């Protein structure tokens, strides 16, 4: 709790001054008390009231904002992006008020926006967009049990409150992290082991684009795909945020070739031109990618396939895979049903096909995955203009009042890299 002195807004005292009131409010109402200098100290004489002090105005503003965010039931509220009628098209998204979450024993509360000091420059925090957000918005992908129903699974922000059993984090830490839901908001609660320290050289938008993208890519390629040096890797949806992450990780783990598929020649050009990008690419709309893979690998085939597309690509994937090939399926973008398929390649080539969704994994699994990414990959990640062996490519950063446009951009499959939204 934080104790703050403030001027009353009701009946004046007998001396004509607003009475002095004592407010007892949760510390999560603001990121931190203002920094007071010797020349800025508060002076108070109970007989004469407050002498003027500039810092008092900041404290008073903080109290007023906190009180405005307190419901009649005593709960602190926050703004979040909500869905009108629970489900529907992008037009159903709007910014509304909900109860602010409170951290449990091993959770932290992360602040996504600075608003306590309107006179100071805000450091705006951000969250990343993912295909699952669209599926959840349409009612096709419910959040896991116990998770927030608010959209969003990845974010960057500042720690503002700690659960009683949290160790290793402190208030004010700049972090990026993964949650089961709730990132489309001013505040989000996250398990302490689901956070990583934000590298100082990354912007908030760049940091917010990492968790779901790179954890999904790392899990699919390294843990499930078991990539080895000199493997041939086939990556579908190559121009997506996760696709670009997979491509770069494959190069980081010394793949011999990385073949990406995408839908336009412009995306192919960019995938081949970025540092540690694809070594080869195919336009799946006009080319048989399985034939391309076999030609490039001189008949060997792909040792690892990362697929988001499913139905339309499945048969060609089996044809493209090498002996003892491994395929990780991450989504079903073209559909879940393959009406007629020859299963013999799975048997005779000893293929291994595994599906995976990161969101439904256990806390222990996610924590171990995050720990490995933090140690093995995060140190070499930089922004697009940096010199890291792995770089972040952001398609566009939207303000959260543009969330409808951001969702439509992803639905139209126009993006090369990550779509990020800043909370403001």
Short mmCIF file of C-alpha atoms in Angstrom, two decimals:
data_model
loop_
_atom_site.label_atom_id
_atom_site.label_comp_id
_atom_site.label_asym_id
_atom_site.label_seq_id
_atom_site.Cartn_x
_atom_site.Cartn_y
_atom_site.Cartn_z
CA UNK A 1 0.00 0.00 0.00
CA UNK A 2 1.04 3.61 -0.60
CA UNK A 3 0.06 6.52 1.62
CA UNK A 4 -0.53 9.80 -0.19
CA UNK A 5 -1.62 13.17 1.17
CA UNK A 6 -4.06 15.07 -1.01
CA UNK A 7 -6.40 18.07 -1.02
CA UNK A 8 -10.03 17.26 -0.43
CA UNK A 9 -12.56 17.99 -3.17
CA UNK A 10 -15.52 18.40 -0.84
CA UNK A 11 -16.40 20.81 1.98
CA UNK A 12 -13.74 23.43 2.74
CA UNK A 13 -12.18 23.83 6.18
CA UNK A 14 -12.97 26.75 8.50
CA UNK A 15 -9.84 28.51 7.22
CA UNK A 16 -11.13 28.41 3.63
CA UNK A 17 -8.67 25.72 2.52
CA UNK A 18 -9.58 22.33 1.12
CA UNK A 19 -9.09 19.80 3.93
CA UNK A 20 -6.07 17.53 4.02
CA UNK A 21 -7.05 13.92 3.25
CA UNK A 22 -5.11 10.71 3.73
CA UNK A 23 -5.45 8.20 0.87
CA UNK A 24 -4.49 4.55 1.33
CA UNK A 25 -4.30 2.96 -2.10
CA UNK A 26 -2.69 -0.13 -3.70
CA UNK A 27 0.80 0.51 -5.02
CA UNK A 28 -0.27 -0.91 -8.41
CA UNK A 29 -2.20 2.30 -9.06
CA UNK A 30 1.04 3.89 -10.32
CA UNK A 31 4.50 2.67 -11.31
CA UNK A 32 6.41 4.50 -8.60
CA UNK A 33 6.29 7.59 -6.42
CA UNK A 34 7.74 10.71 -8.04
CA UNK A 35 11.39 11.52 -7.53
CA UNK A 36 11.67 14.44 -5.09
CA UNK A 37 14.62 16.79 -4.99
CA UNK A 38 15.57 19.02 -2.04
CA UNK A 39 14.04 22.03 -3.77
CA UNK A 40 10.88 20.05 -4.42
CA UNK A 41 10.04 18.87 -0.90
CA UNK A 42 6.53 18.92 0.51
CA UNK A 43 5.79 21.40 3.30
CA UNK A 44 2.71 20.96 5.44
CA UNK A 45 1.44 22.97 8.43
CA UNK A 46 -1.81 21.55 9.73
CA UNK A 47 -2.88 25.02 10.81
CA UNK A 48 -2.11 26.74 7.52
CA UNK A 49 -2.52 23.92 5.04
CA UNK A 50 -0.02 23.18 2.29
CA UNK A 51 2.57 25.64 1.20
CA UNK A 52 3.08 25.23 -2.55
CA UNK A 53 5.32 22.38 -3.70
CA UNK A 54 5.46 21.26 -7.32
CA UNK A 55 5.79 17.59 -6.44
CA UNK A 56 2.47 17.74 -4.61
CA UNK A 57 0.68 18.37 -7.88
CA UNK A 58 2.13 15.14 -9.24
CA UNK A 59 1.02 13.21 -6.16
CA UNK A 60 -2.43 14.75 -6.35
CA UNK A 61 -2.77 13.80 -10.00
CA UNK A 62 -1.74 10.25 -9.20
CA UNK A 63 -4.38 10.02 -6.48
CA UNK A 64 -7.11 11.36 -8.75
CA UNK A 65 -6.25 8.92 -11.53
CA UNK A 66 -6.14 6.04 -9.07
CA UNK A 67 -9.53 6.97 -7.64
CA UNK A 68 -11.01 7.24 -11.13
CA UNK A 69 -9.80 3.70 -11.81
CA UNK A 70 -11.45 2.32 -8.64
CA UNK A 71 -14.90 0.79 -9.08
CA UNK A 72 -17.71 1.10 -6.53
CA UNK A 73 -16.80 -2.39 -5.33
CA UNK A 74 -13.29 -1.19 -4.53
CA UNK A 75 -11.53 -2.89 -7.44
CA UNK A 76 -8.90 -1.14 -9.51
CA UNK A 77 -9.80 -1.14 -13.20
CA UNK A 78 -7.72 -0.89 -16.35
CA UNK A 79 -8.26 -0.48 -20.06
CA UNK A 80 -8.07 -3.48 -22.34
CA UNK A 81 -9.03 -4.46 -25.86
CA UNK A 82 -12.27 -6.41 -25.61
CA UNK A 83 -14.56 -8.22 -28.06
CA UNK A 84 -18.12 -6.99 -28.44
CA UNK A 85 -20.59 -9.92 -28.22
CA UNK A 86 -17.64 -12.14 -27.10
CA UNK A 87 -16.78 -13.27 -30.65
CA UNK A 88 -16.86 -11.86 -34.14
CA UNK A 89 -15.01 -9.95 -36.88
CA UNK A 90 -12.23 -7.45 -36.34
CA UNK A 91 -14.82 -4.67 -36.16
CA UNK A 92 -15.99 -6.12 -32.82
CA UNK A 93 -12.74 -5.13 -31.11
CA UNK A 94 -12.89 -2.08 -28.84
CA UNK A 95 -11.08 -0.52 -25.88
CA UNK A 96 -13.04 -0.91 -22.64
CA UNK A 97 -12.64 -1.08 -18.86
CA UNK A 98 -12.10 -4.30 -16.92
CA UNK A 99 -10.89 -5.20 -13.46
CA UNK A 100 -7.11 -5.02 -13.12
CA UNK A 101 -5.62 -8.45 -12.31
CA UNK A 102 -3.69 -9.05 -9.10
CA UNK A 103 -0.66 -11.35 -8.95
CA UNK A 104 -0.83 -14.61 -7.03
CA UNK A 105 2.08 -15.99 -5.01
CA UNK A 106 4.45 -16.81 -7.89
CA UNK A 107 3.24 -14.20 -10.35
CA UNK A 108 4.23 -10.64 -11.15
CA UNK A 109 2.12 -7.75 -12.38
CA UNK A 110 3.55 -6.10 -15.48
CA UNK A 111 2.59 -2.60 -16.49
CA UNK A 112 2.07 -1.99 -20.19
CA UNK A 113 1.75 1.82 -20.10
CA UNK A 114 2.97 4.80 -18.07
CA UNK A 115 0.14 7.17 -17.28
CA UNK A 116 0.79 8.38 -13.73
CA UNK A 117 2.89 11.36 -14.89
CA UNK A 118 1.07 12.94 -17.81
CA UNK A 119 3.57 15.79 -17.87
CA UNK A 120 6.48 13.46 -18.50
CA UNK A 121 7.35 11.51 -21.63
CA UNK A 122 5.78 8.05 -21.53
CA UNK A 123 7.64 4.86 -22.36
CA UNK A 124 4.93 3.02 -24.27
CA UNK A 125 4.89 -0.76 -23.94
CA UNK A 126 3.68 -3.24 -26.55
CA UNK A 127 2.21 -6.63 -27.40
CA UNK A 128 2.54 -8.84 -30.46
CA UNK A 129 -0.23 -10.09 -32.75
CA UNK A 130 -0.54 -13.79 -33.55
CA UNK A 131 -2.82 -15.94 -35.68
CA UNK A 132 -4.27 -17.49 -32.55
CA UNK A 133 -5.61 -14.04 -31.58
CA UNK A 134 -7.74 -14.03 -34.71
CA UNK A 135 -8.90 -17.60 -34.07
CA UNK A 136 -9.81 -16.74 -30.47
CA UNK A 137 -11.62 -13.59 -31.58
CA UNK A 138 -13.68 -15.74 -33.96
CA UNK A 139 -14.53 -18.25 -31.23
CA UNK A 140 -12.37 -21.03 -32.67
CA UNK A 141 -9.54 -21.12 -30.11
CA UNK A 142 -10.52 -20.67 -26.46
CA UNK A 143 -7.82 -19.76 -23.92
CA UNK A 144 -6.56 -22.57 -21.69
CA UNK A 145 -8.32 -23.14 -18.34
CA UNK A 146 -7.48 -20.45 -15.83
CA UNK A 147 -6.08 -18.00 -18.40
CA UNK A 148 -7.46 -14.52 -19.00
CA UNK A 149 -10.14 -14.30 -21.69
CA UNK A 150 -8.52 -11.09 -22.94
CA UNK A 151 -6.59 -11.63 -26.17
CA UNK A 152 -2.81 -11.67 -26.37
CA UNK A 153 -0.01 -13.98 -25.25
CA UNK A 154 3.22 -11.94 -25.62
CA UNK A 155 4.21 -8.55 -24.31
CA UNK A 156 6.90 -6.18 -23.08
CA UNK A 157 6.53 -3.97 -20.04
CA UNK A 158 7.65 -3.00 -16.54
CA UNK A 159 7.19 -5.04 -13.36
CA UNK A 160 4.99 -3.09 -10.93
CA UNK A 161 3.91 -5.61 -8.32
CA UNK A 162 5.25 -8.91 -6.99
CA UNK A 163 3.51 -11.97 -5.61
CA UNK A 164 4.57 -13.09 -2.14
CA UNK A 165 6.78 -15.94 -3.41
CA UNK A 166 8.46 -14.18 -6.33
CA UNK A 167 12.26 -14.24 -6.36
CA UNK A 168 14.72 -12.83 -8.87
CA UNK A 169 12.53 -9.93 -10.02
CA UNK A 170 11.97 -6.48 -8.57
CA UNK A 171 9.60 -3.61 -9.19
CA UNK A 172 10.83 -1.53 -12.11
CA UNK A 173 12.43 -4.40 -14.04
CA UNK A 174 11.95 -4.15 -17.81
CA UNK A 175 10.78 -7.50 -19.13
CA UNK A 176 9.27 -9.44 -22.01
CA UNK A 177 7.14 -12.48 -21.44
CA UNK A 178 4.60 -15.11 -22.36
CA UNK A 179 1.12 -15.66 -20.90
CA UNK A 180 -1.92 -17.79 -21.68
CA UNK A 181 -3.93 -14.64 -22.32
CA UNK A 182 -4.40 -11.04 -21.22
CA UNK A 183 -1.66 -9.15 -23.09
CA UNK A 184 -4.07 -6.81 -24.94
CA UNK A 185 -4.28 -4.63 -21.82
CA UNK A 186 -2.57 -2.00 -19.70
CA UNK A 187 -1.57 -4.61 -17.11
CA UNK A 188 -0.98 -8.34 -17.31
CA UNK A 189 -0.08 -10.95 -14.70
CA UNK A 190 2.54 -13.52 -15.65
CA UNK A 191 4.27 -16.44 -13.93
CA UNK A 192 7.67 -15.30 -12.72
CA UNK A 193 9.40 -18.02 -14.78
CA UNK A 194 7.69 -16.83 -17.97
CA UNK A 195 9.64 -13.57 -18.03
CA UNK A 196 12.94 -12.61 -19.61
CA UNK A 197 14.89 -9.44 -18.99
CA UNK A 198 14.48 -6.99 -21.85
CA UNK A 199 17.84 -6.38 -23.57
CA UNK A 200 18.61 -2.67 -23.37
CA UNK A 201 19.35 -2.43 -27.09
CA UNK A 202 15.84 -3.53 -28.08
CA UNK A 203 12.84 -1.22 -28.33
CA UNK A 204 9.61 -2.12 -26.54
CA UNK A 205 8.07 -3.15 -29.86
CA UNK A 206 11.05 -5.34 -30.75
CA UNK A 207 10.99 -6.98 -27.32
CA UNK A 208 7.25 -7.67 -27.56
CA UNK A 209 7.76 -9.47 -30.87
CA UNK A 210 10.06 -12.12 -29.37
CA UNK A 211 8.24 -14.40 -26.90
CA UNK A 212 5.58 -16.26 -28.90
CA UNK A 213 7.49 -16.03 -32.19
CA UNK A 214 10.82 -17.34 -31.04
CA UNK A 215 9.56 -19.74 -28.38
CA UNK A 216 7.26 -21.38 -30.95
CA UNK A 217 10.09 -21.50 -33.48
CA UNK A 218 12.60 -22.85 -30.96
CA UNK A 219 10.20 -25.51 -29.73
CA UNK A 220 9.24 -26.64 -33.25
CA UNK A 221 12.75 -26.70 -34.70
CA UNK A 222 15.04 -27.58 -31.80
CA UNK A 223 12.98 -29.52 -29.26
CA UNK A 224 10.56 -31.37 -31.56
CA UNK A 225 12.37 -31.21 -34.91
CA UNK A 226 15.70 -32.05 -33.27
CA UNK A 227 17.65 -30.11 -35.87
CA UNK A 228 21.23 -31.24 -36.41
CA UNK A 229 24.14 -29.60 -38.18
CA UNK A 230 23.92 -30.05 -41.98
CA UNK A 231 20.20 -30.85 -41.94
CA UNK A 232 18.00 -29.69 -44.79
CA UNK A 233 15.07 -27.66 -43.42
CA UNK A 234 11.76 -26.77 -45.10
CA UNK A 235 9.81 -23.86 -43.58
CA UNK A 236 6.27 -23.02 -44.66
CA UNK A 237 4.70 -19.57 -44.11
CA UNK A 238 8.26 -18.32 -44.39
CA UNK A 239 7.41 -14.61 -44.33
CA UNK A 240 5.37 -14.80 -41.12
CA UNK A 241 6.86 -13.76 -37.80
CA UNK A 242 7.34 -17.35 -36.67
CA UNK A 243 8.52 -18.40 -40.15
CA UNK A 244 11.29 -15.80 -40.19
CA UNK A 245 12.29 -16.84 -36.67
CA UNK A 246 12.49 -20.52 -37.71
CA UNK A 247 14.60 -19.67 -40.76
CA UNK A 248 17.14 -17.73 -38.70
CA UNK A 249 17.28 -20.34 -35.96
CA UNK A 250 17.90 -23.04 -38.56
CA UNK A 251 20.88 -21.03 -39.81
CA UNK A 252 22.03 -20.47 -36.22
CA UNK A 253 21.97 -24.23 -35.61
CA UNK A 254 23.99 -24.78 -38.81
CA UNK A 255 21.45 -26.22 -41.24
CA UNK A 256 22.92 -26.98 -44.65
CA UNK A 257 19.95 -25.55 -46.55
CA UNK A 258 16.86 -23.65 -45.42
CA UNK A 259 14.07 -23.69 -48.00
CA UNK A 260 11.15 -21.34 -47.38
CA UNK A 261 7.75 -21.26 -49.05
CA UNK A 262 5.61 -18.18 -49.39
CA UNK A 263 3.01 -16.68 -51.70
CA UNK A 264 4.65 -13.75 -53.55
CA UNK A 265 7.86 -13.01 -55.39
CA UNK A 266 8.41 -9.92 -53.24
CA UNK A 267 8.37 -12.02 -50.07
CA UNK A 268 10.76 -14.50 -51.69
CA UNK A 269 13.13 -11.67 -52.58
CA UNK A 270 13.15 -10.42 -48.98
CA UNK A 271 13.59 -13.88 -47.47
CA UNK A 272 16.64 -14.48 -49.64
CA UNK A 273 18.13 -11.04 -48.99
CA UNK A 274 18.06 -10.78 -45.20
CA UNK A 275 21.19 -11.82 -43.25
CA UNK A 276 20.90 -15.47 -42.20
CA UNK A 277 17.71 -15.73 -44.23
CA UNK A 278 16.54 -18.61 -46.40
CA UNK A 279 19.11 -20.20 -48.69
CA UNK A 280 16.34 -21.08 -51.17
CA UNK A 281 12.64 -20.31 -51.59
CA UNK A 282 9.59 -21.44 -53.54
CA UNK A 283 6.30 -19.77 -54.40
CA UNK A 284 3.81 -22.48 -53.44
CA UNK A 285 1.11 -20.89 -55.61
CA UNK A 286 3.01 -21.52 -58.85
CA UNK A 287 5.61 -24.16 -57.92
CA UNK A 288 5.57 -27.72 -56.60
CA UNK A 289 7.62 -27.16 -53.47
CA UNK A 290 8.27 -30.87 -52.98
CA UNK A 291 9.99 -31.02 -56.38
CA UNK A 292 11.97 -27.88 -55.49
CA UNK A 293 13.14 -29.45 -52.22
CA UNK A 294 14.25 -32.68 -53.88
CA UNK A 295 16.08 -30.76 -56.61
CA UNK A 296 17.93 -28.50 -54.15
CA UNK A 297 18.89 -31.37 -51.83
CA UNK A 298 19.88 -33.63 -54.74
CA UNK A 299 17.18 -36.15 -53.91
CA UNK A 300 17.86 -36.27 -50.16
CA UNK A 301 14.73 -34.38 -49.08
CA UNK A 302 13.97 -32.27 -46.02
CA UNK A 303 15.17 -33.61 -42.69
CA UNK A 304 12.98 -31.15 -40.79
CA UNK A 305 9.68 -29.61 -41.94
CA UNK A 306 7.91 -26.82 -40.03
CA UNK A 307 4.31 -26.57 -41.25
CA UNK A 308 1.48 -24.16 -40.44
CA UNK A 309 -0.67 -24.88 -43.49
CA UNK A 310 -1.79 -28.53 -43.12
CA UNK A 311 -4.39 -29.79 -45.62
CA UNK A 312 -3.16 -28.27 -48.88
CA UNK A 313 0.51 -29.02 -48.11
CA UNK A 314 0.30 -32.38 -46.33
CA UNK A 315 0.76 -34.81 -49.25
CA UNK A 316 3.60 -32.74 -50.74
CA UNK A 317 5.23 -32.57 -47.32
CA UNK A 318 5.35 -36.37 -47.15
CA UNK A 319 6.87 -36.45 -50.62
CA UNK A 320 9.45 -33.79 -49.73
CA UNK A 321 10.64 -35.39 -46.49
CA UNK A 322 13.90 -37.29 -46.20
CA UNK A 323 14.41 -40.71 -44.65
CA UNK A 324 13.83 -40.38 -40.89
CA UNK A 325 12.41 -36.90 -41.51
CA UNK A 326 10.65 -34.96 -38.74
CA UNK A 327 7.68 -32.66 -39.28
CA UNK A 328 6.25 -30.29 -36.68
CA UNK A 329 2.70 -29.10 -37.34
CA UNK A 330 1.86 -25.77 -35.71
CA UNK A 331 -1.42 -24.74 -37.34
CA UNK A 332 -4.16 -25.77 -39.77
CA UNK A 333 -4.42 -22.68 -41.94
CA UNK A 334 -5.77 -24.42 -45.06
CA UNK A 335 -7.96 -26.92 -43.20
CA UNK A 336 -7.75 -29.95 -40.94
CA UNK A 337 -9.03 -32.71 -43.23
CA UNK A 338 -7.04 -34.52 -45.92
CA UNK A 339 -9.60 -36.62 -47.80
CA UNK A 340 -7.26 -39.02 -49.58
CA UNK A 341 -3.63 -39.63 -48.66
CA UNK A 342 -1.12 -42.40 -49.25
CA UNK A 343 0.30 -43.21 -45.81
CA UNK A 344 3.04 -45.51 -47.07
CA UNK A 345 5.78 -42.80 -47.07
CA UNK A 346 5.30 -42.44 -43.31
CA UNK A 347 6.02 -46.14 -42.90
CA UNK A 348 8.77 -46.72 -45.45
CA UNK A 349 10.64 -43.43 -44.82
CA UNK A 350 10.22 -43.80 -41.04
CA UNK A 351 8.74 -40.32 -40.80
CA UNK A 352 7.84 -38.67 -37.53
CA UNK A 353 4.96 -36.16 -37.50
CA UNK A 354 4.11 -34.26 -34.35
CA UNK A 355 1.66 -31.47 -33.66
CA UNK A 356 2.21 -28.85 -30.99
CA UNK A 357 0.57 -25.79 -29.44
CA UNK A 358 2.71 -23.84 -27.02
CA UNK A 359 -0.21 -22.12 -25.28
CA UNK A 360 -1.58 -25.33 -23.75
CA UNK A 361 1.77 -26.59 -22.45
CA UNK A 362 2.31 -27.00 -18.71
CA UNK A 363 3.90 -24.16 -16.69
CA UNK A 364 6.97 -26.33 -16.10
CA UNK A 365 7.40 -27.02 -19.83
CA UNK A 366 7.02 -23.34 -20.72
CA UNK A 367 9.45 -22.31 -17.99
CA UNK A 368 12.13 -24.72 -19.23
CA UNK A 369 11.60 -23.59 -22.84
CA UNK A 370 11.87 -19.93 -21.85
CA UNK A 371 15.02 -20.63 -19.84
CA UNK A 372 16.68 -22.28 -22.83
CA UNK A 373 15.70 -19.51 -25.25
CA UNK A 374 16.96 -16.92 -22.76
CA UNK A 375 20.37 -18.61 -22.64
CA UNK A 376 20.82 -19.89 -26.19
CA UNK A 377 19.11 -17.33 -28.43
CA UNK A 378 18.21 -14.05 -26.71
CA UNK A 379 21.87 -12.94 -26.35
CA UNK A 380 22.32 -12.97 -30.16
CA UNK A 381 19.04 -11.21 -31.06
CA UNK A 382 19.12 -7.62 -32.27
CA UNK A 383 16.75 -5.34 -34.13
CA UNK A 384 16.58 -5.38 -37.93
CA UNK A 385 19.40 -2.84 -38.22
CA UNK A 386 21.62 -4.51 -35.62
CA UNK A 387 24.45 -6.95 -36.20
CA UNK A 388 23.03 -10.00 -34.41
CA UNK A 389 23.03 -13.42 -36.03
CA UNK A 390 19.29 -13.43 -35.32
CA UNK A 391 17.29 -10.26 -36.00
CA UNK A 392 13.78 -9.01 -35.41
CA UNK A 393 11.75 -8.03 -38.46
CA UNK A 394 8.68 -5.95 -37.72
CA UNK A 395 6.13 -5.45 -40.48
CA UNK A 396 4.36 -2.54 -38.79
CA UNK A 397 3.73 -1.06 -35.35
CA UNK A 398 0.15 0.06 -34.69
CA UNK A 399 -1.31 2.12 -31.87
CA UNK A 400 -3.84 0.11 -29.93
CA UNK A 401 -6.63 2.40 -31.10
CA UNK A 402 -5.80 0.91 -34.54
CA UNK A 403 -6.33 -2.68 -33.39
CA UNK A 404 -9.04 -3.32 -35.99
CA UNK A 405 -6.68 -2.33 -38.81
CA UNK A 406 -3.90 -4.46 -37.30
CA UNK A 407 -6.10 -7.57 -37.24
CA UNK A 408 -7.26 -6.96 -40.79
CA UNK A 409 -3.66 -6.61 -41.95
CA UNK A 410 -2.83 -10.03 -40.53
CA UNK A 411 -6.01 -11.56 -41.94
CA UNK A 412 -5.07 -10.27 -45.39
CA UNK A 413 -1.69 -12.04 -45.12
CA UNK A 414 0.11 -8.83 -46.10
CA UNK A 415 2.81 -8.91 -43.47
CA UNK A 416 6.48 -9.71 -43.78
CA UNK A 417 7.54 -10.21 -40.19
CA UNK A 418 5.79 -9.29 -36.99
CA UNK A 419 2.78 -7.04 -36.41
CA UNK A 420 3.11 -5.23 -33.09
CA UNK A 421 0.71 -2.98 -31.17
CA UNK A 422 1.79 -0.25 -28.74
CA UNK A 423 -0.37 0.48 -25.71
CA UNK A 424 -0.99 4.22 -25.43
#
